[in-house]
Short mmCIF file of N, CA and C in Angstrom, two decimals:
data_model
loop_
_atom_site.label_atom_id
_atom_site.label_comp_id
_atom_site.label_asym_id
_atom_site.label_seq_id
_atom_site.Cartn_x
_atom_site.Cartn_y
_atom_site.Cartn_z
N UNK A 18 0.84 -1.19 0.00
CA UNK A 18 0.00 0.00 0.00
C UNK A 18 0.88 1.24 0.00
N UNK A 19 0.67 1.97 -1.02
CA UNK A 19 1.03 3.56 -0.80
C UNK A 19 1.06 4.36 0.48
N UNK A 20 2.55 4.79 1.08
CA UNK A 20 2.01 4.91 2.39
C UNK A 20 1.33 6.18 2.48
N UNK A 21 1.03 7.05 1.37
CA UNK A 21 1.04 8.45 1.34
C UNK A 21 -0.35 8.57 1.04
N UNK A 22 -1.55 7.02 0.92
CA UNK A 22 -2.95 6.87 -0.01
C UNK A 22 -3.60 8.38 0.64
N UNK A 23 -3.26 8.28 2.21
CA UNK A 23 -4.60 8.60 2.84
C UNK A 23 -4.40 9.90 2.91
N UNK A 24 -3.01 10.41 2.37
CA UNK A 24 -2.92 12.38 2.30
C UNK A 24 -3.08 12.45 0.90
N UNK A 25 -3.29 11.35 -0.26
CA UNK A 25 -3.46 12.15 -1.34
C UNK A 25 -5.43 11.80 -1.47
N UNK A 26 -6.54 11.59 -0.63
CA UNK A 26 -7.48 11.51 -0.73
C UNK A 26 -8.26 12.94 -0.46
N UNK A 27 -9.48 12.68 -0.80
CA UNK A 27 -10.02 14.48 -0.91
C UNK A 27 -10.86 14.16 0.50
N UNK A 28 -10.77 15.03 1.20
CA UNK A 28 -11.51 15.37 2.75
C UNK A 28 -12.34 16.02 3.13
N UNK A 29 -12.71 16.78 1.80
CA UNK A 29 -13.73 17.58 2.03
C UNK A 29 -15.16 17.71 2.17
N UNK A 30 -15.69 18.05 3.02
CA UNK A 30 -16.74 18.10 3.75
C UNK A 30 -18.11 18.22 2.54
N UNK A 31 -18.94 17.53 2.66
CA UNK A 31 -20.21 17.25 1.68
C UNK A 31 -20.90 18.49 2.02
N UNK A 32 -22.52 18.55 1.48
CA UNK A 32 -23.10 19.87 1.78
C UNK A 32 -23.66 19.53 3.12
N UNK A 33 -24.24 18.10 3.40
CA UNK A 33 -25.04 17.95 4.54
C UNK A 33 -23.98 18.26 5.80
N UNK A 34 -23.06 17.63 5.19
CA UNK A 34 -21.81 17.70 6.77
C UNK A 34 -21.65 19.24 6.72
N UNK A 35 -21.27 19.77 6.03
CA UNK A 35 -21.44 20.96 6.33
C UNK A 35 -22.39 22.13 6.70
N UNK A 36 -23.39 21.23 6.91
CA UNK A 36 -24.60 21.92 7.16
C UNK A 36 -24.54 21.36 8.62
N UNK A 37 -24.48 20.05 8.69
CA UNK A 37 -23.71 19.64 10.94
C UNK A 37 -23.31 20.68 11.66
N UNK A 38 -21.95 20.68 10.84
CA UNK A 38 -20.93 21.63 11.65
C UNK A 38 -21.50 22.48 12.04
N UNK A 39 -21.99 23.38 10.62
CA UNK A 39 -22.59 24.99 10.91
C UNK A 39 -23.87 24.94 11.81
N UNK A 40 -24.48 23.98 11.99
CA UNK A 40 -25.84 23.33 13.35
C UNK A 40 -25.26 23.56 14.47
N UNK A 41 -24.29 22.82 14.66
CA UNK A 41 -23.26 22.69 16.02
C UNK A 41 -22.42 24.01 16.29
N UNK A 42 -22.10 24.24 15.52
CA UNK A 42 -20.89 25.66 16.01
C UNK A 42 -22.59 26.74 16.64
N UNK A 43 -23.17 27.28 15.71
CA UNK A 43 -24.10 27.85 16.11
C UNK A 43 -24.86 27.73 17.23
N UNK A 44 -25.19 26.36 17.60
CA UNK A 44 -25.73 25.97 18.77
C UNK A 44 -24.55 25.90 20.18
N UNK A 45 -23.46 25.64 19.92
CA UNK A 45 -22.59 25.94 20.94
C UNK A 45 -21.75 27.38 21.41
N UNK A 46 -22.49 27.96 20.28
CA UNK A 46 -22.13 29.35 20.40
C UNK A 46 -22.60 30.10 21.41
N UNK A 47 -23.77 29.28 21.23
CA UNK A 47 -25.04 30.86 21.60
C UNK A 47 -24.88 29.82 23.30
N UNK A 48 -25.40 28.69 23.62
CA UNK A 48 -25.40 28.28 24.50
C UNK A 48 -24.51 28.01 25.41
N UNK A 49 -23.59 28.07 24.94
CA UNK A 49 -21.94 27.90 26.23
C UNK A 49 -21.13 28.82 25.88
N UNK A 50 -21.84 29.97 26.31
CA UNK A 50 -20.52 31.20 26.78
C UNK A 50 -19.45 31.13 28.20
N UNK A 51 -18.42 31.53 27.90
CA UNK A 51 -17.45 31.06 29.25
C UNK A 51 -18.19 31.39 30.33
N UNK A 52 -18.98 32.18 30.54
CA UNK A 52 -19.63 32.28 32.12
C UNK A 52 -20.15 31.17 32.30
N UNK A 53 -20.68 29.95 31.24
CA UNK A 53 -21.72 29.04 31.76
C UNK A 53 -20.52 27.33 31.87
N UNK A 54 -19.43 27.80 31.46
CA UNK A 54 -18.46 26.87 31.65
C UNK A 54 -18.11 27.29 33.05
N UNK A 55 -17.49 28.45 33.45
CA UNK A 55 -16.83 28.89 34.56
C UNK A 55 -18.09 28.26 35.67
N UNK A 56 -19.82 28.51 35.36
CA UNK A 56 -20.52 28.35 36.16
C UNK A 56 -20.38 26.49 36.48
N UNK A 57 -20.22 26.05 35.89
CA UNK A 57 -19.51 24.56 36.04
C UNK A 57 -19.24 23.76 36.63
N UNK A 58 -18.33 24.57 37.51
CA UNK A 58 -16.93 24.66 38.57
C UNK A 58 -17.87 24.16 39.54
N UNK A 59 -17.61 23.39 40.15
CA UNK A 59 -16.27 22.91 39.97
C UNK A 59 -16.55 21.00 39.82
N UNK A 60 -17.35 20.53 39.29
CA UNK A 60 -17.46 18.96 38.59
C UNK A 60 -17.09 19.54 37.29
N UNK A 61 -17.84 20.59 36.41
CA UNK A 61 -17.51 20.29 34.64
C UNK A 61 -18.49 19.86 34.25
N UNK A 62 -19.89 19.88 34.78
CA UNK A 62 -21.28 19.65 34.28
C UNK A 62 -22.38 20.39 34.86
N UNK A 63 -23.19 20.62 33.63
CA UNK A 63 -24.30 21.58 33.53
C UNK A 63 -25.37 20.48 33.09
N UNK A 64 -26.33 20.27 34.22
CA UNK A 64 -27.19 19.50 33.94
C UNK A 64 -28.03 19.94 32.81
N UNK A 65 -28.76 21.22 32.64
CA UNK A 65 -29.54 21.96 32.16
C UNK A 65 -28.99 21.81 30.80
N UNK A 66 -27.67 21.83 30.32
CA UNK A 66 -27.17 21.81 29.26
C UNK A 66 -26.81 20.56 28.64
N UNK A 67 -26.86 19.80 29.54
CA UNK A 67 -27.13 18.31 29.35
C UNK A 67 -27.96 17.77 28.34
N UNK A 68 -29.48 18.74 29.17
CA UNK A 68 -30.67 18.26 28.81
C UNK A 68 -30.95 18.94 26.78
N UNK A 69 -30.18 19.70 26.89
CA UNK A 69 -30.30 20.37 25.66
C UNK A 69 -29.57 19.60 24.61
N UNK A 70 -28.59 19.04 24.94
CA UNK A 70 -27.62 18.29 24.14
C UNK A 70 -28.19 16.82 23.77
N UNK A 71 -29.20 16.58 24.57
CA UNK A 71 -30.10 15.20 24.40
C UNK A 71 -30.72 16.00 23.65
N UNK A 72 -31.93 17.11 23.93
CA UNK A 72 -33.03 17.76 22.80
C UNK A 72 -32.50 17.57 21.49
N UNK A 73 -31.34 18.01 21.16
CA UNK A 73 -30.65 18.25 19.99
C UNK A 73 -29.96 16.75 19.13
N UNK A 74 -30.18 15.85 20.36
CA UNK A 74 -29.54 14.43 19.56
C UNK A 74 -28.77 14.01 19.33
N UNK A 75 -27.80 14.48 20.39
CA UNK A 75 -26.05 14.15 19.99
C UNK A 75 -26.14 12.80 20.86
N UNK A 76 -27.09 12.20 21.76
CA UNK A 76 -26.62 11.16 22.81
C UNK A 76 -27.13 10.19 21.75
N UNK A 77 -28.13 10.08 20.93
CA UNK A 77 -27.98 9.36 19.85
C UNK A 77 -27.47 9.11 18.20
N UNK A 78 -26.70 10.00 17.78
CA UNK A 78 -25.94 10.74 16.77
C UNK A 78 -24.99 9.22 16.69
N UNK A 79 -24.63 8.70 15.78
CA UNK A 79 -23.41 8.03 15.39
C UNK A 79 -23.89 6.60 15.73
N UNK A 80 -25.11 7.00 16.47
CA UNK A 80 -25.52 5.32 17.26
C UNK A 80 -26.70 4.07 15.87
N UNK A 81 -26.11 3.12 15.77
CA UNK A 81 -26.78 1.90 14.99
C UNK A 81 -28.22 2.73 15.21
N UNK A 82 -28.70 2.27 14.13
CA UNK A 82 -30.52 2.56 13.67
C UNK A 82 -31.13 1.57 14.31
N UNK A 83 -30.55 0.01 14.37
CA UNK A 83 -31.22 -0.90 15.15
C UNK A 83 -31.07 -1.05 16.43
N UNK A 84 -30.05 -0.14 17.04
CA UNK A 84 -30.12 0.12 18.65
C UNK A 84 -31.09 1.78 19.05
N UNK A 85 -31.18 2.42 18.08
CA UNK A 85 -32.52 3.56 18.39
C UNK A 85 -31.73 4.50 18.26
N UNK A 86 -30.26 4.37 17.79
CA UNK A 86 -29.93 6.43 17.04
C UNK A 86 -30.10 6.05 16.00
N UNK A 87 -29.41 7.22 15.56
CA UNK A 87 -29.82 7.86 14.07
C UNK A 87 -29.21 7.40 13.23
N UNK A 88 -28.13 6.91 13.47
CA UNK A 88 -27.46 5.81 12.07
C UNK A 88 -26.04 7.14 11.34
N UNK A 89 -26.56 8.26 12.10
CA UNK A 89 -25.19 9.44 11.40
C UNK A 89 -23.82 9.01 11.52
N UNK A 90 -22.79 9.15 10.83
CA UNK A 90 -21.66 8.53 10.30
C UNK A 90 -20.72 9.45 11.78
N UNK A 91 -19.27 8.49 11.76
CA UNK A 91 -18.48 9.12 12.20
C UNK A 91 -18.24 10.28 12.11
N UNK A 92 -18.10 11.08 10.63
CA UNK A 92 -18.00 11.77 10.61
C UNK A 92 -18.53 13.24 11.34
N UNK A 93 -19.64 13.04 11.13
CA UNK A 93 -20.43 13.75 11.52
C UNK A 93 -20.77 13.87 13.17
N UNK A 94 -20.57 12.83 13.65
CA UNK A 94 -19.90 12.62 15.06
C UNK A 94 -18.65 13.94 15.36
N UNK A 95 -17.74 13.32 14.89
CA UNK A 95 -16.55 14.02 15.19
C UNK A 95 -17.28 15.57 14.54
N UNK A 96 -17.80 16.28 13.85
CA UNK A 96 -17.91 17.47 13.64
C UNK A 96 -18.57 18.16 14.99
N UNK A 97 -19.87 17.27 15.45
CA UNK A 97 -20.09 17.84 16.48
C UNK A 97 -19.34 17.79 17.91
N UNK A 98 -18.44 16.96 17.45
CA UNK A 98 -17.71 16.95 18.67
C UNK A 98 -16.21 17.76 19.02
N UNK A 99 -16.29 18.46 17.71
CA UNK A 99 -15.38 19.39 17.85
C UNK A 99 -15.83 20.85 18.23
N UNK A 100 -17.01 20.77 18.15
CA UNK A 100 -17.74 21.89 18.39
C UNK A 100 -17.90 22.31 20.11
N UNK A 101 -18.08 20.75 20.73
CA UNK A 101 -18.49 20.60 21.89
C UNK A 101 -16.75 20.85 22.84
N UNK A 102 -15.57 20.48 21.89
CA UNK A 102 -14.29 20.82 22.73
C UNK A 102 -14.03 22.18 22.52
N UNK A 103 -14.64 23.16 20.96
CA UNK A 103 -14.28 24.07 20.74
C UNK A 103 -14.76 25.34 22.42
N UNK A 104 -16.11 25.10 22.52
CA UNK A 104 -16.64 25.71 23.21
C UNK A 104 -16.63 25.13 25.10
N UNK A 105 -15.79 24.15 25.30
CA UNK A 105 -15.63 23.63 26.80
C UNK A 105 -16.94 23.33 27.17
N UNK A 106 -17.86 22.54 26.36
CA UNK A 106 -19.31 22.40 26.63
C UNK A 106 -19.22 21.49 28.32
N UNK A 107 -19.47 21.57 29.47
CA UNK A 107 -19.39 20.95 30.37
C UNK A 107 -20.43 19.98 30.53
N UNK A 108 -20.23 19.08 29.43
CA UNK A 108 -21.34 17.59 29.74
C UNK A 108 -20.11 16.52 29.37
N UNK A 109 -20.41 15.46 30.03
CA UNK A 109 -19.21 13.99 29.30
C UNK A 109 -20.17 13.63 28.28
N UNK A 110 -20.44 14.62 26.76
CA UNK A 110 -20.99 13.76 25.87
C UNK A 110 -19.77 12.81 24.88
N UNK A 111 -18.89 13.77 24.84
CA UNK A 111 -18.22 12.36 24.30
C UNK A 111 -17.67 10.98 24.70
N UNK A 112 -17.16 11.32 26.22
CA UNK A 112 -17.33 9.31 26.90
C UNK A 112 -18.88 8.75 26.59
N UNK A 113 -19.61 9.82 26.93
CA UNK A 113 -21.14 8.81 26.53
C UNK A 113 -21.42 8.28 25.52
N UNK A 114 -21.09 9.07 24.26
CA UNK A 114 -21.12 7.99 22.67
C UNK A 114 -19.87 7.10 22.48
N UNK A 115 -19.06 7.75 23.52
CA UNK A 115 -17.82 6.50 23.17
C UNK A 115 -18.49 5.08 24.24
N UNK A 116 -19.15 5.10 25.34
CA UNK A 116 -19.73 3.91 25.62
C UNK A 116 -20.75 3.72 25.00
N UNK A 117 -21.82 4.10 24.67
CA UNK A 117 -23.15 4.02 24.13
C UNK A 117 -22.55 3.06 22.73
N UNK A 118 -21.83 3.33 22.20
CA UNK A 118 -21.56 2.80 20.95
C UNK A 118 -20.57 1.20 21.00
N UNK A 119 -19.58 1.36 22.51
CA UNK A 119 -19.57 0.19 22.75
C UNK A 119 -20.80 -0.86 23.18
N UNK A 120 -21.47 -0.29 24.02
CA UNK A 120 -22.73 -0.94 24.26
C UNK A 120 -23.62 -1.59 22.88
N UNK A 121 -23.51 -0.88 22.35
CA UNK A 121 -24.61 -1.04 20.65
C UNK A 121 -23.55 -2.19 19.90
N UNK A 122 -22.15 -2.05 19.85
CA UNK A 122 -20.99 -3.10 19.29
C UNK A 122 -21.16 -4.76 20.24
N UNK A 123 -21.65 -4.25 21.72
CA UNK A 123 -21.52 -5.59 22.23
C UNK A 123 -22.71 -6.76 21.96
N UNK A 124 -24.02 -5.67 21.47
CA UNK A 124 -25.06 -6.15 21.55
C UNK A 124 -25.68 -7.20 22.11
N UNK A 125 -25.39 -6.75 23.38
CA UNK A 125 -25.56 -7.97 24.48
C UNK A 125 -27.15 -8.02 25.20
N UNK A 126 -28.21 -8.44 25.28
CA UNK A 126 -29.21 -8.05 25.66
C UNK A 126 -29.52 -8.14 27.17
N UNK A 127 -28.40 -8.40 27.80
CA UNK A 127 -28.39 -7.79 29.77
C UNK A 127 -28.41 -6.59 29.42
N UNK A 128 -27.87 -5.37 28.22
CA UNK A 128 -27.17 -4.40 28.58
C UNK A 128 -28.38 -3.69 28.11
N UNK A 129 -29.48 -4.21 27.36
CA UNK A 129 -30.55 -3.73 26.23
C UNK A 129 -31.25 -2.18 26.55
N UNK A 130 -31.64 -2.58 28.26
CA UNK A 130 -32.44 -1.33 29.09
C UNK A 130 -31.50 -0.20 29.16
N UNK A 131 -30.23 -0.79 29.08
CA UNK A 131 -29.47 0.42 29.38
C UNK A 131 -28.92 1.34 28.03
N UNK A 132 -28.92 0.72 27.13
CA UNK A 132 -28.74 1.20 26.37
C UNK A 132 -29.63 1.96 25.57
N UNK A 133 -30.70 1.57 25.87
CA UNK A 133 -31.93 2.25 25.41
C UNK A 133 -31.99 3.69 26.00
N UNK A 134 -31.36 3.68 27.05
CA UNK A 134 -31.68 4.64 28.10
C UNK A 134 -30.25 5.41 27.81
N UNK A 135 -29.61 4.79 27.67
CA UNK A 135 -28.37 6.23 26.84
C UNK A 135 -28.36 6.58 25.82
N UNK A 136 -29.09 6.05 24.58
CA UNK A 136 -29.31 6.68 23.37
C UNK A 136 -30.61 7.54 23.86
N UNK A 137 -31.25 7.21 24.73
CA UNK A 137 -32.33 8.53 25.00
C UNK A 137 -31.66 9.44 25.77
N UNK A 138 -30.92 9.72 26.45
CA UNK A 138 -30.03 10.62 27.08
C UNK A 138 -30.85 10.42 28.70
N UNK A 139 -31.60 9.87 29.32
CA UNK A 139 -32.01 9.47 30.42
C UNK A 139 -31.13 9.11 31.49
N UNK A 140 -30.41 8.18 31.07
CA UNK A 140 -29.01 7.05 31.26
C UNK A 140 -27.56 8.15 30.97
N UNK A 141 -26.56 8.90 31.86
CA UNK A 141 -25.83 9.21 31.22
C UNK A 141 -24.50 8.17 31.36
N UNK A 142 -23.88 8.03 30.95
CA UNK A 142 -22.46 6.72 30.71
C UNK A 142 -21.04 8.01 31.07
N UNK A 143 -20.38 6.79 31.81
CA UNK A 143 -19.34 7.55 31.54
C UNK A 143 -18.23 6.27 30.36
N UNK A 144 -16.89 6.47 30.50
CA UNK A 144 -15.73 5.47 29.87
C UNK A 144 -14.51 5.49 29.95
N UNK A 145 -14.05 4.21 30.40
CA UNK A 145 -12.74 4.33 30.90
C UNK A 145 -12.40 3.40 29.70
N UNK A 146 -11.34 4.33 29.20
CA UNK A 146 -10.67 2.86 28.13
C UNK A 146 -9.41 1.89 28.58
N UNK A 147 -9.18 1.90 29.90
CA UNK A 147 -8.68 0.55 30.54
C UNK A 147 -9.41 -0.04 31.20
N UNK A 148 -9.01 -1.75 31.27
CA UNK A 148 -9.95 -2.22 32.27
C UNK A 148 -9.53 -1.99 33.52
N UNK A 149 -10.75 -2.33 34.69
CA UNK A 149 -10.81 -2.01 35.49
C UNK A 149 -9.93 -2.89 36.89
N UNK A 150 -9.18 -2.01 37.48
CA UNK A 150 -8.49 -2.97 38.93
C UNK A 150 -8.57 -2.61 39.90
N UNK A 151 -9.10 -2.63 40.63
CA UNK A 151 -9.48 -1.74 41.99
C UNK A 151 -9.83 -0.66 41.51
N UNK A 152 -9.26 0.30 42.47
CA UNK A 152 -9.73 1.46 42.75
C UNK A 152 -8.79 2.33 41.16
N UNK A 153 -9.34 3.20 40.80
CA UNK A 153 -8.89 3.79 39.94
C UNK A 153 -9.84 5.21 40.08
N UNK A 154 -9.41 6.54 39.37
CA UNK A 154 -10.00 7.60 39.02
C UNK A 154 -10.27 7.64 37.22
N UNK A 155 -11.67 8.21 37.58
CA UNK A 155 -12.35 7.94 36.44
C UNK A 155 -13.51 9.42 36.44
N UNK A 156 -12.85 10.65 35.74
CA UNK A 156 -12.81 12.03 35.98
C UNK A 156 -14.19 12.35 35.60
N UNK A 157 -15.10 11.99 34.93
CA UNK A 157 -16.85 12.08 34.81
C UNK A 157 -17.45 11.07 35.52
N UNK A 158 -16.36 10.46 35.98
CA UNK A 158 -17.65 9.19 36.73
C UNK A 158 -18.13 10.35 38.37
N UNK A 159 -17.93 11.48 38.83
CA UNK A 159 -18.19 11.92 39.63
C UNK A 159 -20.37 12.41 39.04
N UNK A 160 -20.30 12.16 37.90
CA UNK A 160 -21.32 12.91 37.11
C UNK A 160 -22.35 11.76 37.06
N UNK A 161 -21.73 10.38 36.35
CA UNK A 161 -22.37 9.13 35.87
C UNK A 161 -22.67 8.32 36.96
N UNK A 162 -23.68 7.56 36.56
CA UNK A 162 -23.78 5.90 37.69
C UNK A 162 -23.03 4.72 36.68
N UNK A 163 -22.64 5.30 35.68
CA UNK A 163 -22.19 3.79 34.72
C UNK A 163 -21.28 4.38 34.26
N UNK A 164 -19.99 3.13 34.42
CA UNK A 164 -18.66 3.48 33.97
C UNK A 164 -18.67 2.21 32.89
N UNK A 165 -19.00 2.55 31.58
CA UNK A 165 -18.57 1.49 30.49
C UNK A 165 -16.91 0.99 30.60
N UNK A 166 -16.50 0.05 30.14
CA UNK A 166 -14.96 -0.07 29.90
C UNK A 166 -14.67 -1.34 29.24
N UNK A 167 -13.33 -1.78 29.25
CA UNK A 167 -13.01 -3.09 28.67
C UNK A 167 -13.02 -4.38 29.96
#
C-alpha cells in the first residue's frame, strides 16, 4: 500500500456535513458562553445543558438505527464533537457515545435497558478505556452511575 494513499485523498466536507458543523458551532455558540463553563466549577457539568444536548440528539448521533440512534456517520460525530471541545461544553458527551456505541458493538441483551436509556439521554455513561483494577479515578464518573470499559 502507498504509504502516502490517505494524504493524497479528498476530505472535504459534503453539503449535509457541512450543514452539521454549521448546526453545532451555532448551537454551541449561543449556549456555552465562558460564564456558563466557569458556572460549572467545579465537577464540569451543567445538567440543564445536558438536557439540551439530548433535545438536539447528539446522545444518539453516530448510534446503529437498530439500537434507536440515528445511524449518522463518524463523521459527523466528530464534527459535532469538535464543536463541543471548541466551546468547553461541560457535559461527558463524548465518553457517553464512546460507551453508548460500545454498548450497541456488544449487543448484548443484559445491557438492552441500558442502552436504550443512553441513546435517550435518560441514562448518562461515563468510559474508561482501561480495564478495570481496583480502585482507579475515572474524571466524569463523579457525574455518571455507569462506567462502560473493557
Amino acid at each position: 500500500m502507498d504509504p502516502y494513499a490517505y494524504r493524497k485523498q479528498n476530505y472535504t466536507l459534503d453539503e449535509d456535513q457541512e450543514l452539521v458543523r454549521e448546526a453545532f458551532t451555532d448551537f454551541f455558540a449561543k449556549e456555552v458562553p465562558t460564564t456558563r463553563v466557569r458556572g460549572a466549577e467545579p465537577l464540569g457539568f451543567d445538567e440543564s445543558l445536558w438536557g439540551s444536548v439530548v433535545e438536539l440528539g447528539l446522545t444518539s448521533m453516530a448510534i446503529p438505527e437498530d439500537h434507536g440512534g440515528d445511524g449518522a456517520g463518524l463523521v459527523e460525530m466528530a464534527l459535532a464533537m469538535e464543536e463541543v471541545g471548541r466551546s468547553l461544553a461541560p457535559v461527558p458527551i463524548i465518553e457517553h457515545v464512546v460507551a453508548t456505541r460500545l454498548l450497541a458493538a456488544a449487543n448484548d441483551p443484559v445491557h438492552a435497558g441500558l442502552l436504550a436509556a443512553a441513546v435517550e439521554g435518560t441514562e448518562m455513561l461515563g468510559f474508561s478505556p482501561r480495564a478495570f483494577s481496583g480502585r482507579q479515578i475515572v474524571s466524569h464518573a463523579a457525574v455518571t452511575r455507569t462506567v462502560v470499559g473493557f
